Coordinates of C-alpha atoms in Angstrom, one line a residue:
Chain A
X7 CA 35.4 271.3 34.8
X8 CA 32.5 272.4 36.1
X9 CA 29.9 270.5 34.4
X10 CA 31.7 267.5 31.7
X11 CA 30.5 268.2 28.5
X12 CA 30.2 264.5 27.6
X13 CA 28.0 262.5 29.9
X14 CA 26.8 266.2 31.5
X15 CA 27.8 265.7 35.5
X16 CA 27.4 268.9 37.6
X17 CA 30.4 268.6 39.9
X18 CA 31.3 269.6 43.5
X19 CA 32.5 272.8 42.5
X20 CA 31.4 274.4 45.9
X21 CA 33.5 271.8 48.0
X22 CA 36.3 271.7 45.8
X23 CA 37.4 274.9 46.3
X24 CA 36.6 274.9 49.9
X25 CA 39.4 272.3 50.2
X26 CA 41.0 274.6 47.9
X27 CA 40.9 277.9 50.0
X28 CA 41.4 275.9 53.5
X29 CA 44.9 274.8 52.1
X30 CA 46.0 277.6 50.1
X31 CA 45.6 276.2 46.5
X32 CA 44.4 278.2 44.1
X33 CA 41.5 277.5 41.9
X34 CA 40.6 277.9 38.3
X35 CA 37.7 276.1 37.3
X36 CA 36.5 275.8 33.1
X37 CA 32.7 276.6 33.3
X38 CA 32.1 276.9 29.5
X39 CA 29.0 274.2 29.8
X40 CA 27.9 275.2 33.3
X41 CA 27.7 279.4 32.9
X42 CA 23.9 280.3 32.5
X43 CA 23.1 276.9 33.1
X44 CA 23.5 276.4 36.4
X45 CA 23.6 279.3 39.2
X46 CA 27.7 280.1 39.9
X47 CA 28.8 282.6 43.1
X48 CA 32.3 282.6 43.0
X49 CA 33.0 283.8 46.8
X50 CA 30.2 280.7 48.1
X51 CA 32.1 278.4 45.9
X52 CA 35.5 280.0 46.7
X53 CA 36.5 280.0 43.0
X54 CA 39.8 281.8 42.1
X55 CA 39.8 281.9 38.6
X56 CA 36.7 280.8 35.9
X57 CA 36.4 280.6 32.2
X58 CA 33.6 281.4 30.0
X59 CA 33.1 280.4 26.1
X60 CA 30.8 282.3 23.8
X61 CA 29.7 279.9 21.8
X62 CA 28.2 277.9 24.5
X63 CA 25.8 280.6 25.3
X64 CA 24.2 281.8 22.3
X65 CA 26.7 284.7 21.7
X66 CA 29.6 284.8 19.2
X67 CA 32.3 281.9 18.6
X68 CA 36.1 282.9 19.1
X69 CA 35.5 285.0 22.4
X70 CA 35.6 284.2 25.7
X71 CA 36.3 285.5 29.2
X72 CA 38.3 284.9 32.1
X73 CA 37.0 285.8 35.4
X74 CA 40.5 286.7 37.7
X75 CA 39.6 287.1 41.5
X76 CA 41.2 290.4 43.0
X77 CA 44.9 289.6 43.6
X78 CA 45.3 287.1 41.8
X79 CA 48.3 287.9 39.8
X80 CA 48.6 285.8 36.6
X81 CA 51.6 285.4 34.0
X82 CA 50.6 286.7 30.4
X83 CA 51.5 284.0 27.4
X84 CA 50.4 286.2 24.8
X85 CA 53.6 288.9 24.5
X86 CA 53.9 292.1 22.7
X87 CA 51.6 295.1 23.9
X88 CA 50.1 295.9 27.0
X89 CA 46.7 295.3 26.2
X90 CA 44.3 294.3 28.7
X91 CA 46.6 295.4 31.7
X92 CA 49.6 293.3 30.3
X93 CA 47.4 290.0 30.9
X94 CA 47.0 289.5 27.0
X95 CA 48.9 291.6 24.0
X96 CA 46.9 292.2 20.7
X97 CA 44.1 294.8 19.9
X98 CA 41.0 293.4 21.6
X99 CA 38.1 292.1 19.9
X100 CA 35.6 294.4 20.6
X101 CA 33.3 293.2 18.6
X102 CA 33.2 289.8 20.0
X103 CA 33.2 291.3 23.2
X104 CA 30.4 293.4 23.2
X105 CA 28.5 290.3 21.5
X106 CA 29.7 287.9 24.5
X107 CA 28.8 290.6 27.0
X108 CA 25.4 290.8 25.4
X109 CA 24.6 286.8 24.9
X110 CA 25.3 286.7 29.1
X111 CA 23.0 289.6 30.2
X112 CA 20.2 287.7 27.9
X113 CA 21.2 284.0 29.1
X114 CA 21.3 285.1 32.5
X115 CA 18.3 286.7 32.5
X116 CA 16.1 283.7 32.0
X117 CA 18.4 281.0 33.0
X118 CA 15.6 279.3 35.5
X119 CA 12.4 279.1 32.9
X120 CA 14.7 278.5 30.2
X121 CA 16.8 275.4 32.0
X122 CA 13.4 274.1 33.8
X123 CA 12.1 273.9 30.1
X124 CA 15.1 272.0 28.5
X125 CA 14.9 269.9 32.1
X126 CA 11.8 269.2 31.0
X127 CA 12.6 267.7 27.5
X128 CA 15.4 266.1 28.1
X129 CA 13.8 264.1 30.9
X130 CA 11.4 263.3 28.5
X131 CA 13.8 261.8 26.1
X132 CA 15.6 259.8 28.8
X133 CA 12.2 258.6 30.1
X134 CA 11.3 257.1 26.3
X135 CA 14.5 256.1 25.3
X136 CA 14.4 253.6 29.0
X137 CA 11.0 252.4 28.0
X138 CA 11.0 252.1 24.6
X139 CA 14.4 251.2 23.5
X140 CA 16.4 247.8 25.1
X141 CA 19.7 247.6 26.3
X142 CA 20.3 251.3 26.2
X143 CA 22.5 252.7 29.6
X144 CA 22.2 256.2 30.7
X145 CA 25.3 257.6 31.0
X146 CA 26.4 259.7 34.1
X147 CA 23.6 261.1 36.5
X148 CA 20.1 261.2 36.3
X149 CA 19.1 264.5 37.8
X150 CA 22.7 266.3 39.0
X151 CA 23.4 266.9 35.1
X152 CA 23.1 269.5 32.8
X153 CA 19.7 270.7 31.7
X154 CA 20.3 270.0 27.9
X155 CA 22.5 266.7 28.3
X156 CA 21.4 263.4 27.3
X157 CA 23.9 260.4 26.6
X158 CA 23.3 257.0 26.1
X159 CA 25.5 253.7 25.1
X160 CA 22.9 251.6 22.7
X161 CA 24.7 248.3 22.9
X162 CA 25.6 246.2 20.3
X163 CA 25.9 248.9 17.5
X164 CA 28.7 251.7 16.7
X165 CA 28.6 255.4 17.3
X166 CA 29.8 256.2 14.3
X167 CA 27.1 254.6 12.2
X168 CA 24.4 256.4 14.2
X169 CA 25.0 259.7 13.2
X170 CA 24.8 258.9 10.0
X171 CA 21.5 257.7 10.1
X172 CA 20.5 260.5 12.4
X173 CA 22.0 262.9 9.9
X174 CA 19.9 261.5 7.5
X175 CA 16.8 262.0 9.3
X176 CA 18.0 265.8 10.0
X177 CA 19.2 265.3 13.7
X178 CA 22.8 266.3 14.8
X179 CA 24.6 264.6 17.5
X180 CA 27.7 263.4 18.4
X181 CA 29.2 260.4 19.6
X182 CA 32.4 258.7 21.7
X183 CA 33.0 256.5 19.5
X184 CA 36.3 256.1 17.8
X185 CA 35.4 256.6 14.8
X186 CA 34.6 259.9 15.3
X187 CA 37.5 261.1 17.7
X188 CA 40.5 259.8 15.0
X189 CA 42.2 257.7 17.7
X190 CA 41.8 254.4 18.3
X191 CA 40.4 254.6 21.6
X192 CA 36.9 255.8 22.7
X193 CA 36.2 258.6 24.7
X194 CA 38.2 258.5 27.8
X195 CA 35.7 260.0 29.5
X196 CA 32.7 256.7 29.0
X197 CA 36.4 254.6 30.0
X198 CA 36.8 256.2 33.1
X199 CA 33.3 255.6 33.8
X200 CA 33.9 252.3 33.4
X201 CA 32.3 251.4 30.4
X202 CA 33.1 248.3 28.0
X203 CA 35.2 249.2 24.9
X204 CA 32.5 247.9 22.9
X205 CA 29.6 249.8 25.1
X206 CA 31.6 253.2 24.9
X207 CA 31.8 253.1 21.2
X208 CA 28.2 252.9 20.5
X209 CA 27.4 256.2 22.5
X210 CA 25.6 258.8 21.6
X211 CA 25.4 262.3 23.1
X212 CA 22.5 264.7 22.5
X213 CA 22.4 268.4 23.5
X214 CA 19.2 270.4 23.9
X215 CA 19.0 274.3 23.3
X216 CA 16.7 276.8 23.9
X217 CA 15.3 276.4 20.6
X218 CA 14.2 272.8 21.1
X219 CA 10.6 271.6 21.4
X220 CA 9.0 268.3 22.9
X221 CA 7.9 267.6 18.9
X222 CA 11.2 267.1 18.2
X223 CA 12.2 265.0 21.2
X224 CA 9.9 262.9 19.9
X225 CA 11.0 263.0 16.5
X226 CA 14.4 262.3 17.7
X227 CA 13.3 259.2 19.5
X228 CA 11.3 257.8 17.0
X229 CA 14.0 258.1 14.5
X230 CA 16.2 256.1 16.8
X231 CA 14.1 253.6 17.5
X232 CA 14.1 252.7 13.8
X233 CA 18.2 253.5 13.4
X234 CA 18.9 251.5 16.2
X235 CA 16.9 248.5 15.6
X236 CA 18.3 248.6 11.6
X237 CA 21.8 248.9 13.0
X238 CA 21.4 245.5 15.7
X239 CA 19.9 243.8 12.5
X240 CA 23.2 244.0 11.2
X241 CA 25.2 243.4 14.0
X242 CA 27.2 240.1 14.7
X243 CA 27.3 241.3 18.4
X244 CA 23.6 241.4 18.9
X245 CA 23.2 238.2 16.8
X246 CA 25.6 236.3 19.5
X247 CA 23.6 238.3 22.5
X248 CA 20.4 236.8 21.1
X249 CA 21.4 233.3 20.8
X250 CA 23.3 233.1 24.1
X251 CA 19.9 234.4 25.5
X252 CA 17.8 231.5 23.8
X253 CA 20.6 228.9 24.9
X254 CA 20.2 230.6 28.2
X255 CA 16.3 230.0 28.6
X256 CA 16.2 226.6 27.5
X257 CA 19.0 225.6 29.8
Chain B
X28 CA 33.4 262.5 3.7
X29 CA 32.5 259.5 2.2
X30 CA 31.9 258.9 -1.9
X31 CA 28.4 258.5 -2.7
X32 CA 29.0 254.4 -3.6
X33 CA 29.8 254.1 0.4
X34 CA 26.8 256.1 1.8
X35 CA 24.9 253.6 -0.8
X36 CA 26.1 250.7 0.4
X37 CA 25.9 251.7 4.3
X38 CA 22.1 252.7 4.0
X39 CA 21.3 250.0 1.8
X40 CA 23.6 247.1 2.9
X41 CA 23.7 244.0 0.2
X42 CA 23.3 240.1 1.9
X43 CA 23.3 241.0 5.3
X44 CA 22.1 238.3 7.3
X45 CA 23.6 234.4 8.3
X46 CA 23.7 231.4 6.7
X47 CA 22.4 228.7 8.5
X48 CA 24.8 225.5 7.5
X49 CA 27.5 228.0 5.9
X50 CA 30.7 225.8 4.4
X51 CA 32.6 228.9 5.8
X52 CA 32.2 231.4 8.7
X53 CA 35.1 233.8 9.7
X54 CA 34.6 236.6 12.3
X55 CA 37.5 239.2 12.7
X56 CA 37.7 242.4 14.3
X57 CA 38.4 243.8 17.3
X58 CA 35.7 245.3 20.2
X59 CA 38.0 247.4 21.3
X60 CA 38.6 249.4 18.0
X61 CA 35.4 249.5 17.2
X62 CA 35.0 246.8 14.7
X63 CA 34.1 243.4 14.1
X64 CA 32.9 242.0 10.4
X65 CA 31.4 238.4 10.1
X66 CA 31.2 236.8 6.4
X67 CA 29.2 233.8 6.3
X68 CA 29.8 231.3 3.0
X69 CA 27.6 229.3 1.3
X70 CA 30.5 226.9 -1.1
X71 CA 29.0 224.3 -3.5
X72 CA 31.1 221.0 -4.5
X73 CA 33.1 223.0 -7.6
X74 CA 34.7 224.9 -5.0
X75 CA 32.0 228.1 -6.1
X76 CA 30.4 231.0 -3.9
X77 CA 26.6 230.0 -4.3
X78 CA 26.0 232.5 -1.1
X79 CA 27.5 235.7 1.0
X80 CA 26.0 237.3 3.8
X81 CA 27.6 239.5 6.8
X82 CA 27.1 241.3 9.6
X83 CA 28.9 243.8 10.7
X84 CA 29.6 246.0 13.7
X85 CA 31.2 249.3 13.3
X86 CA 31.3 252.6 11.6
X87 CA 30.2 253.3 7.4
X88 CA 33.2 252.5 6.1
X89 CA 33.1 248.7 8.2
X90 CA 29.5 248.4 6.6
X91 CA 30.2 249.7 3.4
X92 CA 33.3 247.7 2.7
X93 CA 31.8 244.4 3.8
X94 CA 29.0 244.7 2.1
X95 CA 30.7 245.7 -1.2
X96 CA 32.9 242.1 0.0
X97 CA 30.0 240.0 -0.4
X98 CA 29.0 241.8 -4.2
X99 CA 32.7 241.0 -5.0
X100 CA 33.1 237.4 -4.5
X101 CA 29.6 236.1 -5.1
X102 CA 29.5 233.2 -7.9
X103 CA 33.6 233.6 -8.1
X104 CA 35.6 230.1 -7.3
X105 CA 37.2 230.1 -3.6
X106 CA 40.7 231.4 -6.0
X107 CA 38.9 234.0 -7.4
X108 CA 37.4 234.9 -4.0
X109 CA 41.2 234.7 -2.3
X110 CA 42.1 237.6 -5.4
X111 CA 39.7 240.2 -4.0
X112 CA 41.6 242.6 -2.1
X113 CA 40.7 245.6 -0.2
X114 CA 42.2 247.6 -3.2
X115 CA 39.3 246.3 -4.8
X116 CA 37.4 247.0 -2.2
X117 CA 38.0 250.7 -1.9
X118 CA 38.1 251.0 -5.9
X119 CA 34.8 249.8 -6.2
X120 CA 33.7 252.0 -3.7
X121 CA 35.2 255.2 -5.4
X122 CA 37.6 255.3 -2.8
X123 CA 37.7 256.1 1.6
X124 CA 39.5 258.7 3.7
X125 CA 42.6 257.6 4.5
X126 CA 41.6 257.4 8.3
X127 CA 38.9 254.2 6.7
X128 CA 41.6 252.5 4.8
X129 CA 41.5 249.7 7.8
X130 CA 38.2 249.2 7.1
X131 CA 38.6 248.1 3.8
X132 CA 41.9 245.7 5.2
X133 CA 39.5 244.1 7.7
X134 CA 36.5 243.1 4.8
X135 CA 39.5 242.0 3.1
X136 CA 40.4 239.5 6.2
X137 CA 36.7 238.5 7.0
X138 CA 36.4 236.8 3.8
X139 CA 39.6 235.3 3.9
X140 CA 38.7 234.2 8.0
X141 CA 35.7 232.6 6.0
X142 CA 37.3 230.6 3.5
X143 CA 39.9 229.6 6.1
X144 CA 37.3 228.2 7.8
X145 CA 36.1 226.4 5.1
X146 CA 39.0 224.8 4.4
X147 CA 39.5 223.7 8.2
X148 CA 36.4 222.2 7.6
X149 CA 37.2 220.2 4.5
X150 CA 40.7 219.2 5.1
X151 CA 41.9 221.0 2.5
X152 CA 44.6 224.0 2.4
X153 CA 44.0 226.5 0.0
X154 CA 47.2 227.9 -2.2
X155 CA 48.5 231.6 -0.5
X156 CA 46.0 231.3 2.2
X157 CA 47.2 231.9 6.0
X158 CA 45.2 232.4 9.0
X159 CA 44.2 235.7 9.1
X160 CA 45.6 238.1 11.6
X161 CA 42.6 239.4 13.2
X162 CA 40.5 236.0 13.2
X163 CA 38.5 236.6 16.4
X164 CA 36.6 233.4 15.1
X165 CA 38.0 230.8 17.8
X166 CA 37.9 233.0 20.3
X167 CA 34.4 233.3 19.7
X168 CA 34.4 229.7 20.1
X169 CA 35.7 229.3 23.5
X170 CA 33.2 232.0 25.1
X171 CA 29.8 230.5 23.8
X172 CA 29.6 227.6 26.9

């Protein structure tokens, strides 16, 4: 990946694929959050192979695109016709196409304001969320992440819960919780990072778009301040924090 | 996805809170999947409910279905209380996804976790009541000091 779509973490694309190239491996990397988002050059970062999403960039949902460097031969897994040079049988979607080709020219074109202005918002969120709301981690970097990616672990509640309440209020977001995933564990991703069972499942991820404004950031926070603080009310886990705490500080 | 009965009772919780002095606590659950329900239990001398609260940690359906426990065995005899199952539960809730079922198995086991602490405490056993499965209660215990 280039960018993780969870906690938002720009890899080392560039060095990657230098290792890559100096030993012959070939490279494919999935850039579905990163494209228009972050700048890619394919022969600096010595990328092979690339795929792009529509619906991550404002353009239509079931198309996408594959970006094959020159000689790179590839085996087809779609059989039948010869469409698209025997790479992928079936009558292309040309609609989609022209409406991907379309949504990249545009999100290419302003990728710098737009992304310094969604830099700008979400930096604002993290900065009230730290200040205003207690024991809340920032998960994965603070500045090498994607413009539009906040995510958070509120402790002592559930993920699940959250949205909810934030749905409620008119805010969509999603979560790592299990609850939300359908398996028992939650996301793998917050695991690997070495987050608590407990700590991954009341995560929250939020994703700016263009369309975003600093009123609503601060909607948003405001409306969590309130969710959050009902949800620890009700929460034998913050209850047992608490106590420990005052058992602490008169010890 | 969820009836309009467990949206109520998630956004407008009944008797959450503690009871200080509770005959009965019981705390089970599980961090790691997500959920952990604590039923406190306020039991007068005729062996009746006077007082429920909880607290919960977890999705809707844990809310929901623990707060829909304390409604259901409020003012009932600890033998009344040991009848209300997480059929109950869910019926009185107009039903849960199949994927919340648990949830309703677990508010089922925290009030059961309460009453067996109740009768730890008293030095009595209570007819067709075991320890329950998920009773995270003593483990509690152990990592207070």
């Amino acid at each position: 990946m280039f960018a993780n779509n969870e906690i938002g973490t720009i890899e080392p694309v560039a060095q990657i694929g230098q290792i890559a190239r100096k030993h012959g491996v070939l490279f494919h990397t999935d850039a579905v959050q990163a494209y228009t988002q972050v700048p890619i050059d394919v022969e600096e970062m010595n990328i092979d192979m690339l795929s792009v999403s529509g619906h991550k960039i404002y353009g239509p949902k079931g198309i996408g695109f594959l970006y094959i460097r020159k000689g790179v031969k590839i085996r087809s897994f779609v059989h039948g016709g010869a469409q698209e040079r025997r790479r992928r049988a079936g009558t292309e979607n040309v609609a989609g196409i022209i409406g991907l080709a379309r949504a990249a020219e545009l999100a290419l074109s302003d990728r710098e304001e737009r992304t310094a202005r969604e830099k700008e918002i979400r930096d604002h969120i993290i900065e009230r969320i730290e200040r205003e709301i207690p024991f809340a981690i920032l998960n994965g970097d603070r500045t090498n992440r994607l413009p539009g990616n906040v995510n958070f672990s509120f402790q002592y509640i559930e993920g699940e819960s959250l949205l909810i309440l934030l749905d409620g209020k008119g805010i969509c977001a999603s979560s790592g919780s299990a609850c939300t995933s359908g398996s028992l564990d939650p996301s793998h991703v917050l695991l690997a990072i070495g987050l608590a069972h407990e700590t991954a499942h009341g995560s929250l991820r939020i994703t700016l778009g263009m369309h975003n404004t600093l009123e609503q950031a601060d909607y948003l926070v405001d409306s969590l301040k309130e969710i959050v603080r009902h949800l620890r009310d009700m929460s034998p886990l913050y209850a047992d924090m608490v106590k420990a705490d005052m058992v602490k500080k008169v010890s | 996805m969820y009836s309009e009965k467990v949206m109520d009772h998630f956004q407008n919780p009944r008797n959450v809170g503690e009871i200080e002095q509770a005959s009965g606590i019981g705390t089970v659950g599980n961090a790691k999947c997500g959920d952990i329900m604590r039923m406190y239990l306020d039991i007068d001398e005729n062996q009746v409910i006077q007082d429920c609260k909880f607290k919960t940690f977890g999705c809707g359906a844990a809310v929901a279905t623990s707060s829909m426990a304390t409604e259901l065995v409020m003012g009932k005899t600890v033998d009344e209380a040991l009848l209300v199952t997480n059929k109950a539960v869910m019926e009185a809730l107009d039903g849960l996804p199949p994927v919340k079922v648990h949830c309703s198995l677990l508010a089922e086991e925290a009030i059961h976790a309460a009453l067996w602490d109740y009768a730890g405490r008293q030095g009595i056993t209570i007819d067709g009541l075991e320890k329950p499965k998920n009773d995270i209660s003593e483990e509690e215990e152990d990592e207070e000091y």
